[in-house]
PDB file of C-alpha atoms in Angstrom:
ATOM      1  CA  MET A   1      13.287  -4.788   2.666  1.00  0.00           C
ATOM      2  CA  GLU A   2      16.994  -5.516   3.154  1.00  0.00           C
ATOM      3  CA  VAL A   3      19.439  -5.111   0.296  1.00  0.00           C
ATOM      4  CA  TYR A   4      21.001  -8.419  -0.771  1.00  0.00           C
ATOM      5  CA  ASP A   5      24.802  -8.230  -0.934  1.00  0.00           C
ATOM      6  CA  LYS A   6      25.874 -10.914  -3.425  1.00  0.00           C
ATOM      7  CA  ALA A   7      29.589 -10.596  -2.618  1.00  0.00           C
ATOM      8  CA  LYS A   8      29.000 -11.033   1.112  1.00  0.00           C
ATOM      9  CA  ALA A   9      26.696 -13.977   0.517  1.00  0.00           C
ATOM     10  CA  ALA A  10      29.352 -15.628  -1.682  1.00  0.00           C
ATOM     11  CA  ARG A  11      31.972 -15.187   1.067  1.00  0.00           C
ATOM     12  CA  VAL A  12      29.608 -16.715   3.630  1.00  0.00           C
ATOM     13  CA  TRP A  13      28.905 -19.714   1.418  1.00  0.00           C
ATOM     14  CA  GLN A  14      32.613 -20.190   0.733  1.00  0.00           C
ATOM     15  CA  ARG A  15      33.221 -20.270   4.472  1.00  0.00           C
ATOM     16  CA  VAL A  16      30.372 -22.699   5.043  1.00  0.00           C
ATOM     17  CA  GLN A  17      31.651 -24.970   2.291  1.00  0.00           C
ATOM     18  CA  GLY A  18      35.227 -24.776   3.543  1.00  0.00           C
ATOM     19  CA  GLU A  19      36.588 -23.205   0.366  1.00  0.00           C
ATOM     20  CA  THR A  20      38.262 -20.223   1.957  1.00  0.00           C
ATOM     21  CA  ALA A  21      42.045 -20.208   2.009  1.00  0.00           C
ATOM     22  CA  ALA A  22      42.207 -19.029   5.615  1.00  0.00           C
ATOM     23  CA  ASN A  23      39.753 -19.754   8.385  1.00  0.00           C
ATOM     24  CA  PRO A  24      39.510 -16.666  10.638  1.00  0.00           C
ATOM     25  CA  THR A  25      39.030 -18.823  13.748  1.00  0.00           C
ATOM     26  CA  GLN A  26      42.067 -20.976  12.987  1.00  0.00           C
ATOM     27  CA  GLY A  27      44.625 -20.246  15.661  1.00  0.00           C
ATOM     28  CA  LEU A  28      42.381 -17.839  17.559  1.00  0.00           C
ATOM     29  CA  GLN A  29      42.444 -19.953  20.703  1.00  0.00           C
ATOM     30  CA  GLY A  30      46.245 -19.745  20.732  1.00  0.00           C
ATOM     31  CA  LEU A  31      46.123 -15.979  20.263  1.00  0.00           C
ATOM     32  CA  ILE A  32      43.581 -15.644  23.058  1.00  0.00           C
ATOM     33  CA  ALA A  33      45.868 -17.637  25.349  1.00  0.00           C
ATOM     34  CA  GLU A  34      48.864 -15.443  24.387  1.00  0.00           C
ATOM     35  CA  GLU A  35      46.913 -12.252  25.108  1.00  0.00           C
ATOM     36  CA  TRP A  36      45.646 -13.624  28.405  1.00  0.00           C
ATOM     37  CA  ALA A  37      49.171 -14.557  29.467  1.00  0.00           C
ATOM     38  CA  ASP A  38      50.512 -11.103  28.595  1.00  0.00           C
ATOM     39  CA  ALA A  39      47.632  -9.354  30.379  1.00  0.00           C
ATOM     40  CA  ALA A  40      48.290 -11.392  33.527  1.00  0.00           C
ATOM     41  CA  VAL A  41      52.030 -10.672  33.445  1.00  0.00           C
ATOM     42  CA  TYR A  42      51.631  -6.929  32.795  1.00  0.00           C
ATOM     43  CA  LEU A  43      49.082  -6.488  35.562  1.00  0.00           C
ATOM     44  CA  SER A  44      51.240  -8.485  37.976  1.00  0.00           C
ATOM     45  CA  LEU A  45      54.372  -6.546  37.042  1.00  0.00           C
ATOM     46  CA  SER A  46      52.533  -3.235  37.430  1.00  0.00           C
ATOM     47  CA  ARG A  47      52.320  -4.061  41.148  1.00  0.00           C
ATOM     48  CA  ARG A  48      56.051  -4.851  41.362  1.00  0.00           C
ATOM     49  CA  VAL A  49      57.396  -1.619  39.858  1.00  0.00           C
ATOM     50  CA  GLN A  50      56.800   2.030  40.708  1.00  0.00           C
ATOM     51  CA  GLY A  51      55.649   5.268  39.109  1.00  0.00           C
ATOM     52  CA  ASN A  52      55.452   5.652  35.347  1.00  0.00           C
ATOM     53  CA  GLN A  53      56.587   2.068  34.740  1.00  0.00           C
ATOM     54  CA  SER A  54      53.646   0.799  36.781  1.00  0.00           C
ATOM     55  CA  ALA A  55      51.193   2.978  34.833  1.00  0.00           C
ATOM     56  CA  ILE A  56      52.599   1.796  31.476  1.00  0.00           C
ATOM     57  CA  LEU A  57      52.342  -1.864  32.466  1.00  0.00           C
ATOM     58  CA  LYS A  58      48.808  -1.451  33.814  1.00  0.00           C
ATOM     59  CA  LYS A  59      47.664   0.187  30.569  1.00  0.00           C
ATOM     60  CA  MET A  60      49.341  -2.543  28.507  1.00  0.00           C
ATOM     61  CA  GLY A  61      47.564  -5.185  30.615  1.00  0.00           C
ATOM     62  CA  GLN A  62      44.213  -3.518  29.996  1.00  0.00           C
ATOM     63  CA  GLU A  63      44.880  -3.354  26.256  1.00  0.00           C
ATOM     64  CA  GLU A  64      45.779  -7.044  26.199  1.00  0.00           C
ATOM     65  CA  GLN A  65      42.516  -7.814  27.988  1.00  0.00           C
ATOM     66  CA  ALA A  66      40.695  -5.833  25.286  1.00  0.00           C
ATOM     67  CA  HIS A  67      42.525  -7.812  22.564  1.00  0.00           C
ATOM     68  CA  MET A  68      41.484 -11.033  24.276  1.00  0.00           C
ATOM     69  CA  ALA A  69      37.849  -9.875  24.362  1.00  0.00           C
ATOM     70  CA  CYS A  70      37.944  -8.932  20.652  1.00  0.00           C
ATOM     71  CA  LEU A  71      39.407 -12.313  19.725  1.00  0.00           C
ATOM     72  CA  LYS A  72      36.747 -14.084  21.791  1.00  0.00           C
ATOM     73  CA  GLY A  73      34.114 -12.001  20.003  1.00  0.00           C
ATOM     74  CA  ILE A  74      35.450 -12.985  16.579  1.00  0.00           C
ATOM     75  CA  TYR A  75      35.568 -16.625  17.676  1.00  0.00           C
ATOM     76  CA  THR A  76      31.955 -16.440  18.859  1.00  0.00           C
ATOM     77  CA  LEU A  77      30.704 -14.656  15.711  1.00  0.00           C
ATOM     78  CA  GLN A  78      32.265 -17.353  13.562  1.00  0.00           C
ATOM     79  CA  GLY A  79      29.851 -19.813  15.159  1.00  0.00           C
ATOM     80  CA  SER A  80      32.507 -21.599  17.151  1.00  0.00           C
ATOM     81  CA  GLY A  81      30.859 -20.993  20.521  1.00  0.00           C
ATOM     82  CA  ARG A  82      32.952 -19.890  23.471  1.00  0.00           C
ATOM     83  CA  PRO A  83      36.653 -20.691  23.273  1.00  0.00           C
ATOM     84  CA  ASP A  84      37.971 -23.151  25.842  1.00  0.00           C
ATOM     85  CA  ILE A  85      41.184 -21.525  27.030  1.00  0.00           C
ATOM     86  CA  PRO A  86      43.005 -22.655  30.165  1.00  0.00           C
ATOM     87  CA  SER A  87      44.005 -19.854  32.493  1.00  0.00           C
ATOM     88  CA  PRO A  88      47.678 -18.886  32.470  1.00  0.00           C
ATOM     89  CA  PRO A  89      49.859 -20.546  35.101  1.00  0.00           C
ATOM     90  CA  PRO A  90      50.383 -18.656  38.348  1.00  0.00           C
ATOM     91  CA  LEU A  91      53.139 -16.090  38.186  1.00  0.00           C
ATOM     92  CA  ASP A  92      56.272 -16.647  40.160  1.00  0.00           C
ATOM     93  CA  LYS A  93      58.891 -14.211  41.354  1.00  0.00           C
ATOM     94  CA  THR A  94      60.870 -14.334  38.118  1.00  0.00           C
ATOM     95  CA  PRO A  95      62.804 -11.078  37.653  1.00  0.00           C
ATOM     96  CA  VAL A  96      60.908  -8.313  35.871  1.00  0.00           C
ATOM     97  CA  SER A  97      63.435  -8.181  33.021  1.00  0.00           C
ATOM     98  CA  VAL A  98      63.065 -11.919  32.316  1.00  0.00           C
ATOM     99  CA  MET A  99      59.278 -11.678  32.288  1.00  0.00           C
ATOM    100  CA  LEU A 100      59.398  -8.691  29.939  1.00  0.00           C
ATOM    101  CA  ARG A 101      61.689 -10.611  27.557  1.00  0.00           C
ATOM    102  CA  ARG A 102      59.150 -13.441  27.440  1.00  0.00           C
ATOM    103  CA  CYS A 103      56.355 -10.948  26.803  1.00  0.00           C
ATOM    104  CA  TYR A 104      58.346  -9.391  23.968  1.00  0.00           C
ATOM    105  CA  GLY A 105      58.420 -12.761  22.207  1.00  0.00           C
ATOM    106  CA  ARG A 106      54.673 -13.233  22.645  1.00  0.00           C
ATOM    107  CA  GLU A 107      54.028  -9.677  21.424  1.00  0.00           C
ATOM    108  CA  MET A 108      56.070 -10.364  18.295  1.00  0.00           C
ATOM    109  CA  ARG A 109      54.169 -13.607  17.599  1.00  0.00           C
ATOM    110  CA  CYS A 110      50.807 -11.874  18.027  1.00  0.00           C
ATOM    111  CA  LEU A 111      51.953  -8.948  15.891  1.00  0.00           C
ATOM    112  CA  ALA A 112      52.873 -11.285  13.035  1.00  0.00           C
ATOM    113  CA  GLN A 113      49.507 -13.052  13.287  1.00  0.00           C
ATOM    114  CA  TYR A 114      47.543  -9.803  13.357  1.00  0.00           C
ATOM    115  CA  GLU A 115      49.454  -8.386  10.405  1.00  0.00           C
ATOM    116  CA  SER A 116      48.802 -11.560   8.414  1.00  0.00           C
ATOM    117  CA  ARG A 117      45.066 -11.260   9.165  1.00  0.00           C
ATOM    118  CA  ALA A 118      44.768  -7.532   8.408  1.00  0.00           C
ATOM    119  CA  SER A 119      43.382  -8.253   4.935  1.00  0.00           C
ATOM    120  CA  ASP A 120      40.488 -10.341   6.291  1.00  0.00           C
ATOM    121  CA  PRO A 121      37.306  -8.892   4.713  1.00  0.00           C
ATOM    122  CA  GLU A 122      35.291  -8.979   7.936  1.00  0.00           C
ATOM    123  CA  TYR A 123      37.781  -8.426  10.736  1.00  0.00           C
ATOM    124  CA  GLY A 124      40.799  -6.925   8.985  1.00  0.00           C
ATOM    125  CA  GLN A 125      40.362  -3.499  10.579  1.00  0.00           C
ATOM    126  CA  VAL A 126      40.255  -5.052  14.043  1.00  0.00           C
ATOM    127  CA  PHE A 127      43.399  -7.094  13.377  1.00  0.00           C
ATOM    128  CA  ALA A 128      45.163  -4.041  11.923  1.00  0.00           C
ATOM    129  CA  ARG A 129      44.340  -1.999  15.036  1.00  0.00           C
ATOM    130  CA  MET A 130      45.545  -4.748  17.354  1.00  0.00           C
ATOM    131  CA  ALA A 131      48.758  -5.049  15.293  1.00  0.00           C
ATOM    132  CA  GLN A 132      49.330  -1.325  15.762  1.00  0.00           C
ATOM    133  CA  GLN A 133      48.898  -1.688  19.533  1.00  0.00           C
ATOM    134  CA  GLU A 134      51.226  -4.709  19.624  1.00  0.00           C
ATOM    135  CA  ARG A 135      53.908  -2.660  17.844  1.00  0.00           C
ATOM    136  CA  GLU A 136      53.547  -0.041  20.538  1.00  0.00           C
ATOM    137  CA  HIS A 137      53.741  -2.712  23.242  1.00  0.00           C
ATOM    138  CA  CYS A 138      57.018  -3.955  21.748  1.00  0.00           C
ATOM    139  CA  ARG A 139      58.386  -0.410  21.884  1.00  0.00           C
ATOM    140  CA  GLN A 140      57.200   0.038  25.456  1.00  0.00           C
ATOM    141  CA  ILE A 141      58.779  -3.242  26.571  1.00  0.00           C
ATOM    142  CA  LEU A 142      62.106  -2.150  25.116  1.00  0.00           C
ATOM    143  CA  GLU A 143      61.765   1.201  26.878  1.00  0.00           C
ATOM    144  CA  LEU A 144      60.925  -0.526  30.172  1.00  0.00           C
ATOM    145  CA  LEU A 145      63.858  -2.920  29.805  1.00  0.00           C
ATOM    146  CA  GLY A 146      66.174  -0.005  29.118  1.00  0.00           C
ATOM    147  CA  SER A 147      64.996   1.976  32.140  1.00  0.00           C
ATOM    148  CA  LEU A 148      64.821  -0.785  34.770  1.00  0.00           C
ATOM    149  CA  THR A 149      67.065  -0.329  37.744  1.00  0.00           C
ATOM    150  CA  GLN A 150      69.414  -3.190  38.600  1.00  0.00           C
ATOM    151  CA  GLU A 151      67.384  -6.077  40.010  1.00  0.00           C
ATOM    152  CA  LYS A 152      68.426  -7.984  43.101  1.00  0.00           C
TER     153      LYS A 152
END
């Protein structure tokens, strides 16, 4: 027989009744879209640069795809079904430095959201881990911006 967790049951009923202060799915679709956009940019940029910079961008793109999958999983577990997220617009030939600056802003927005959700009783550890990775992405973007050769 399963053990009945009264605290967990109370949290579930609060969510069902709409009494929780923060809804974990609130804003998740926006975060998923941000992560998808960053993943697309990083993977595209990884094909436009060489060597170590390419490897860094490819890894960042893969991590953003993993964040997107985690967020979709949270959204689904909350009973919201599958999120309806439009695909990011096609990438143009904007200079690498400009695209990285845009990504830095998105990384900072996601970081703030993940940090604010780190105390969530069910998904806090996931949000804390993604916040840690976003901090590292911010550092890597700054490093990439500082090491880019002059663009034409």
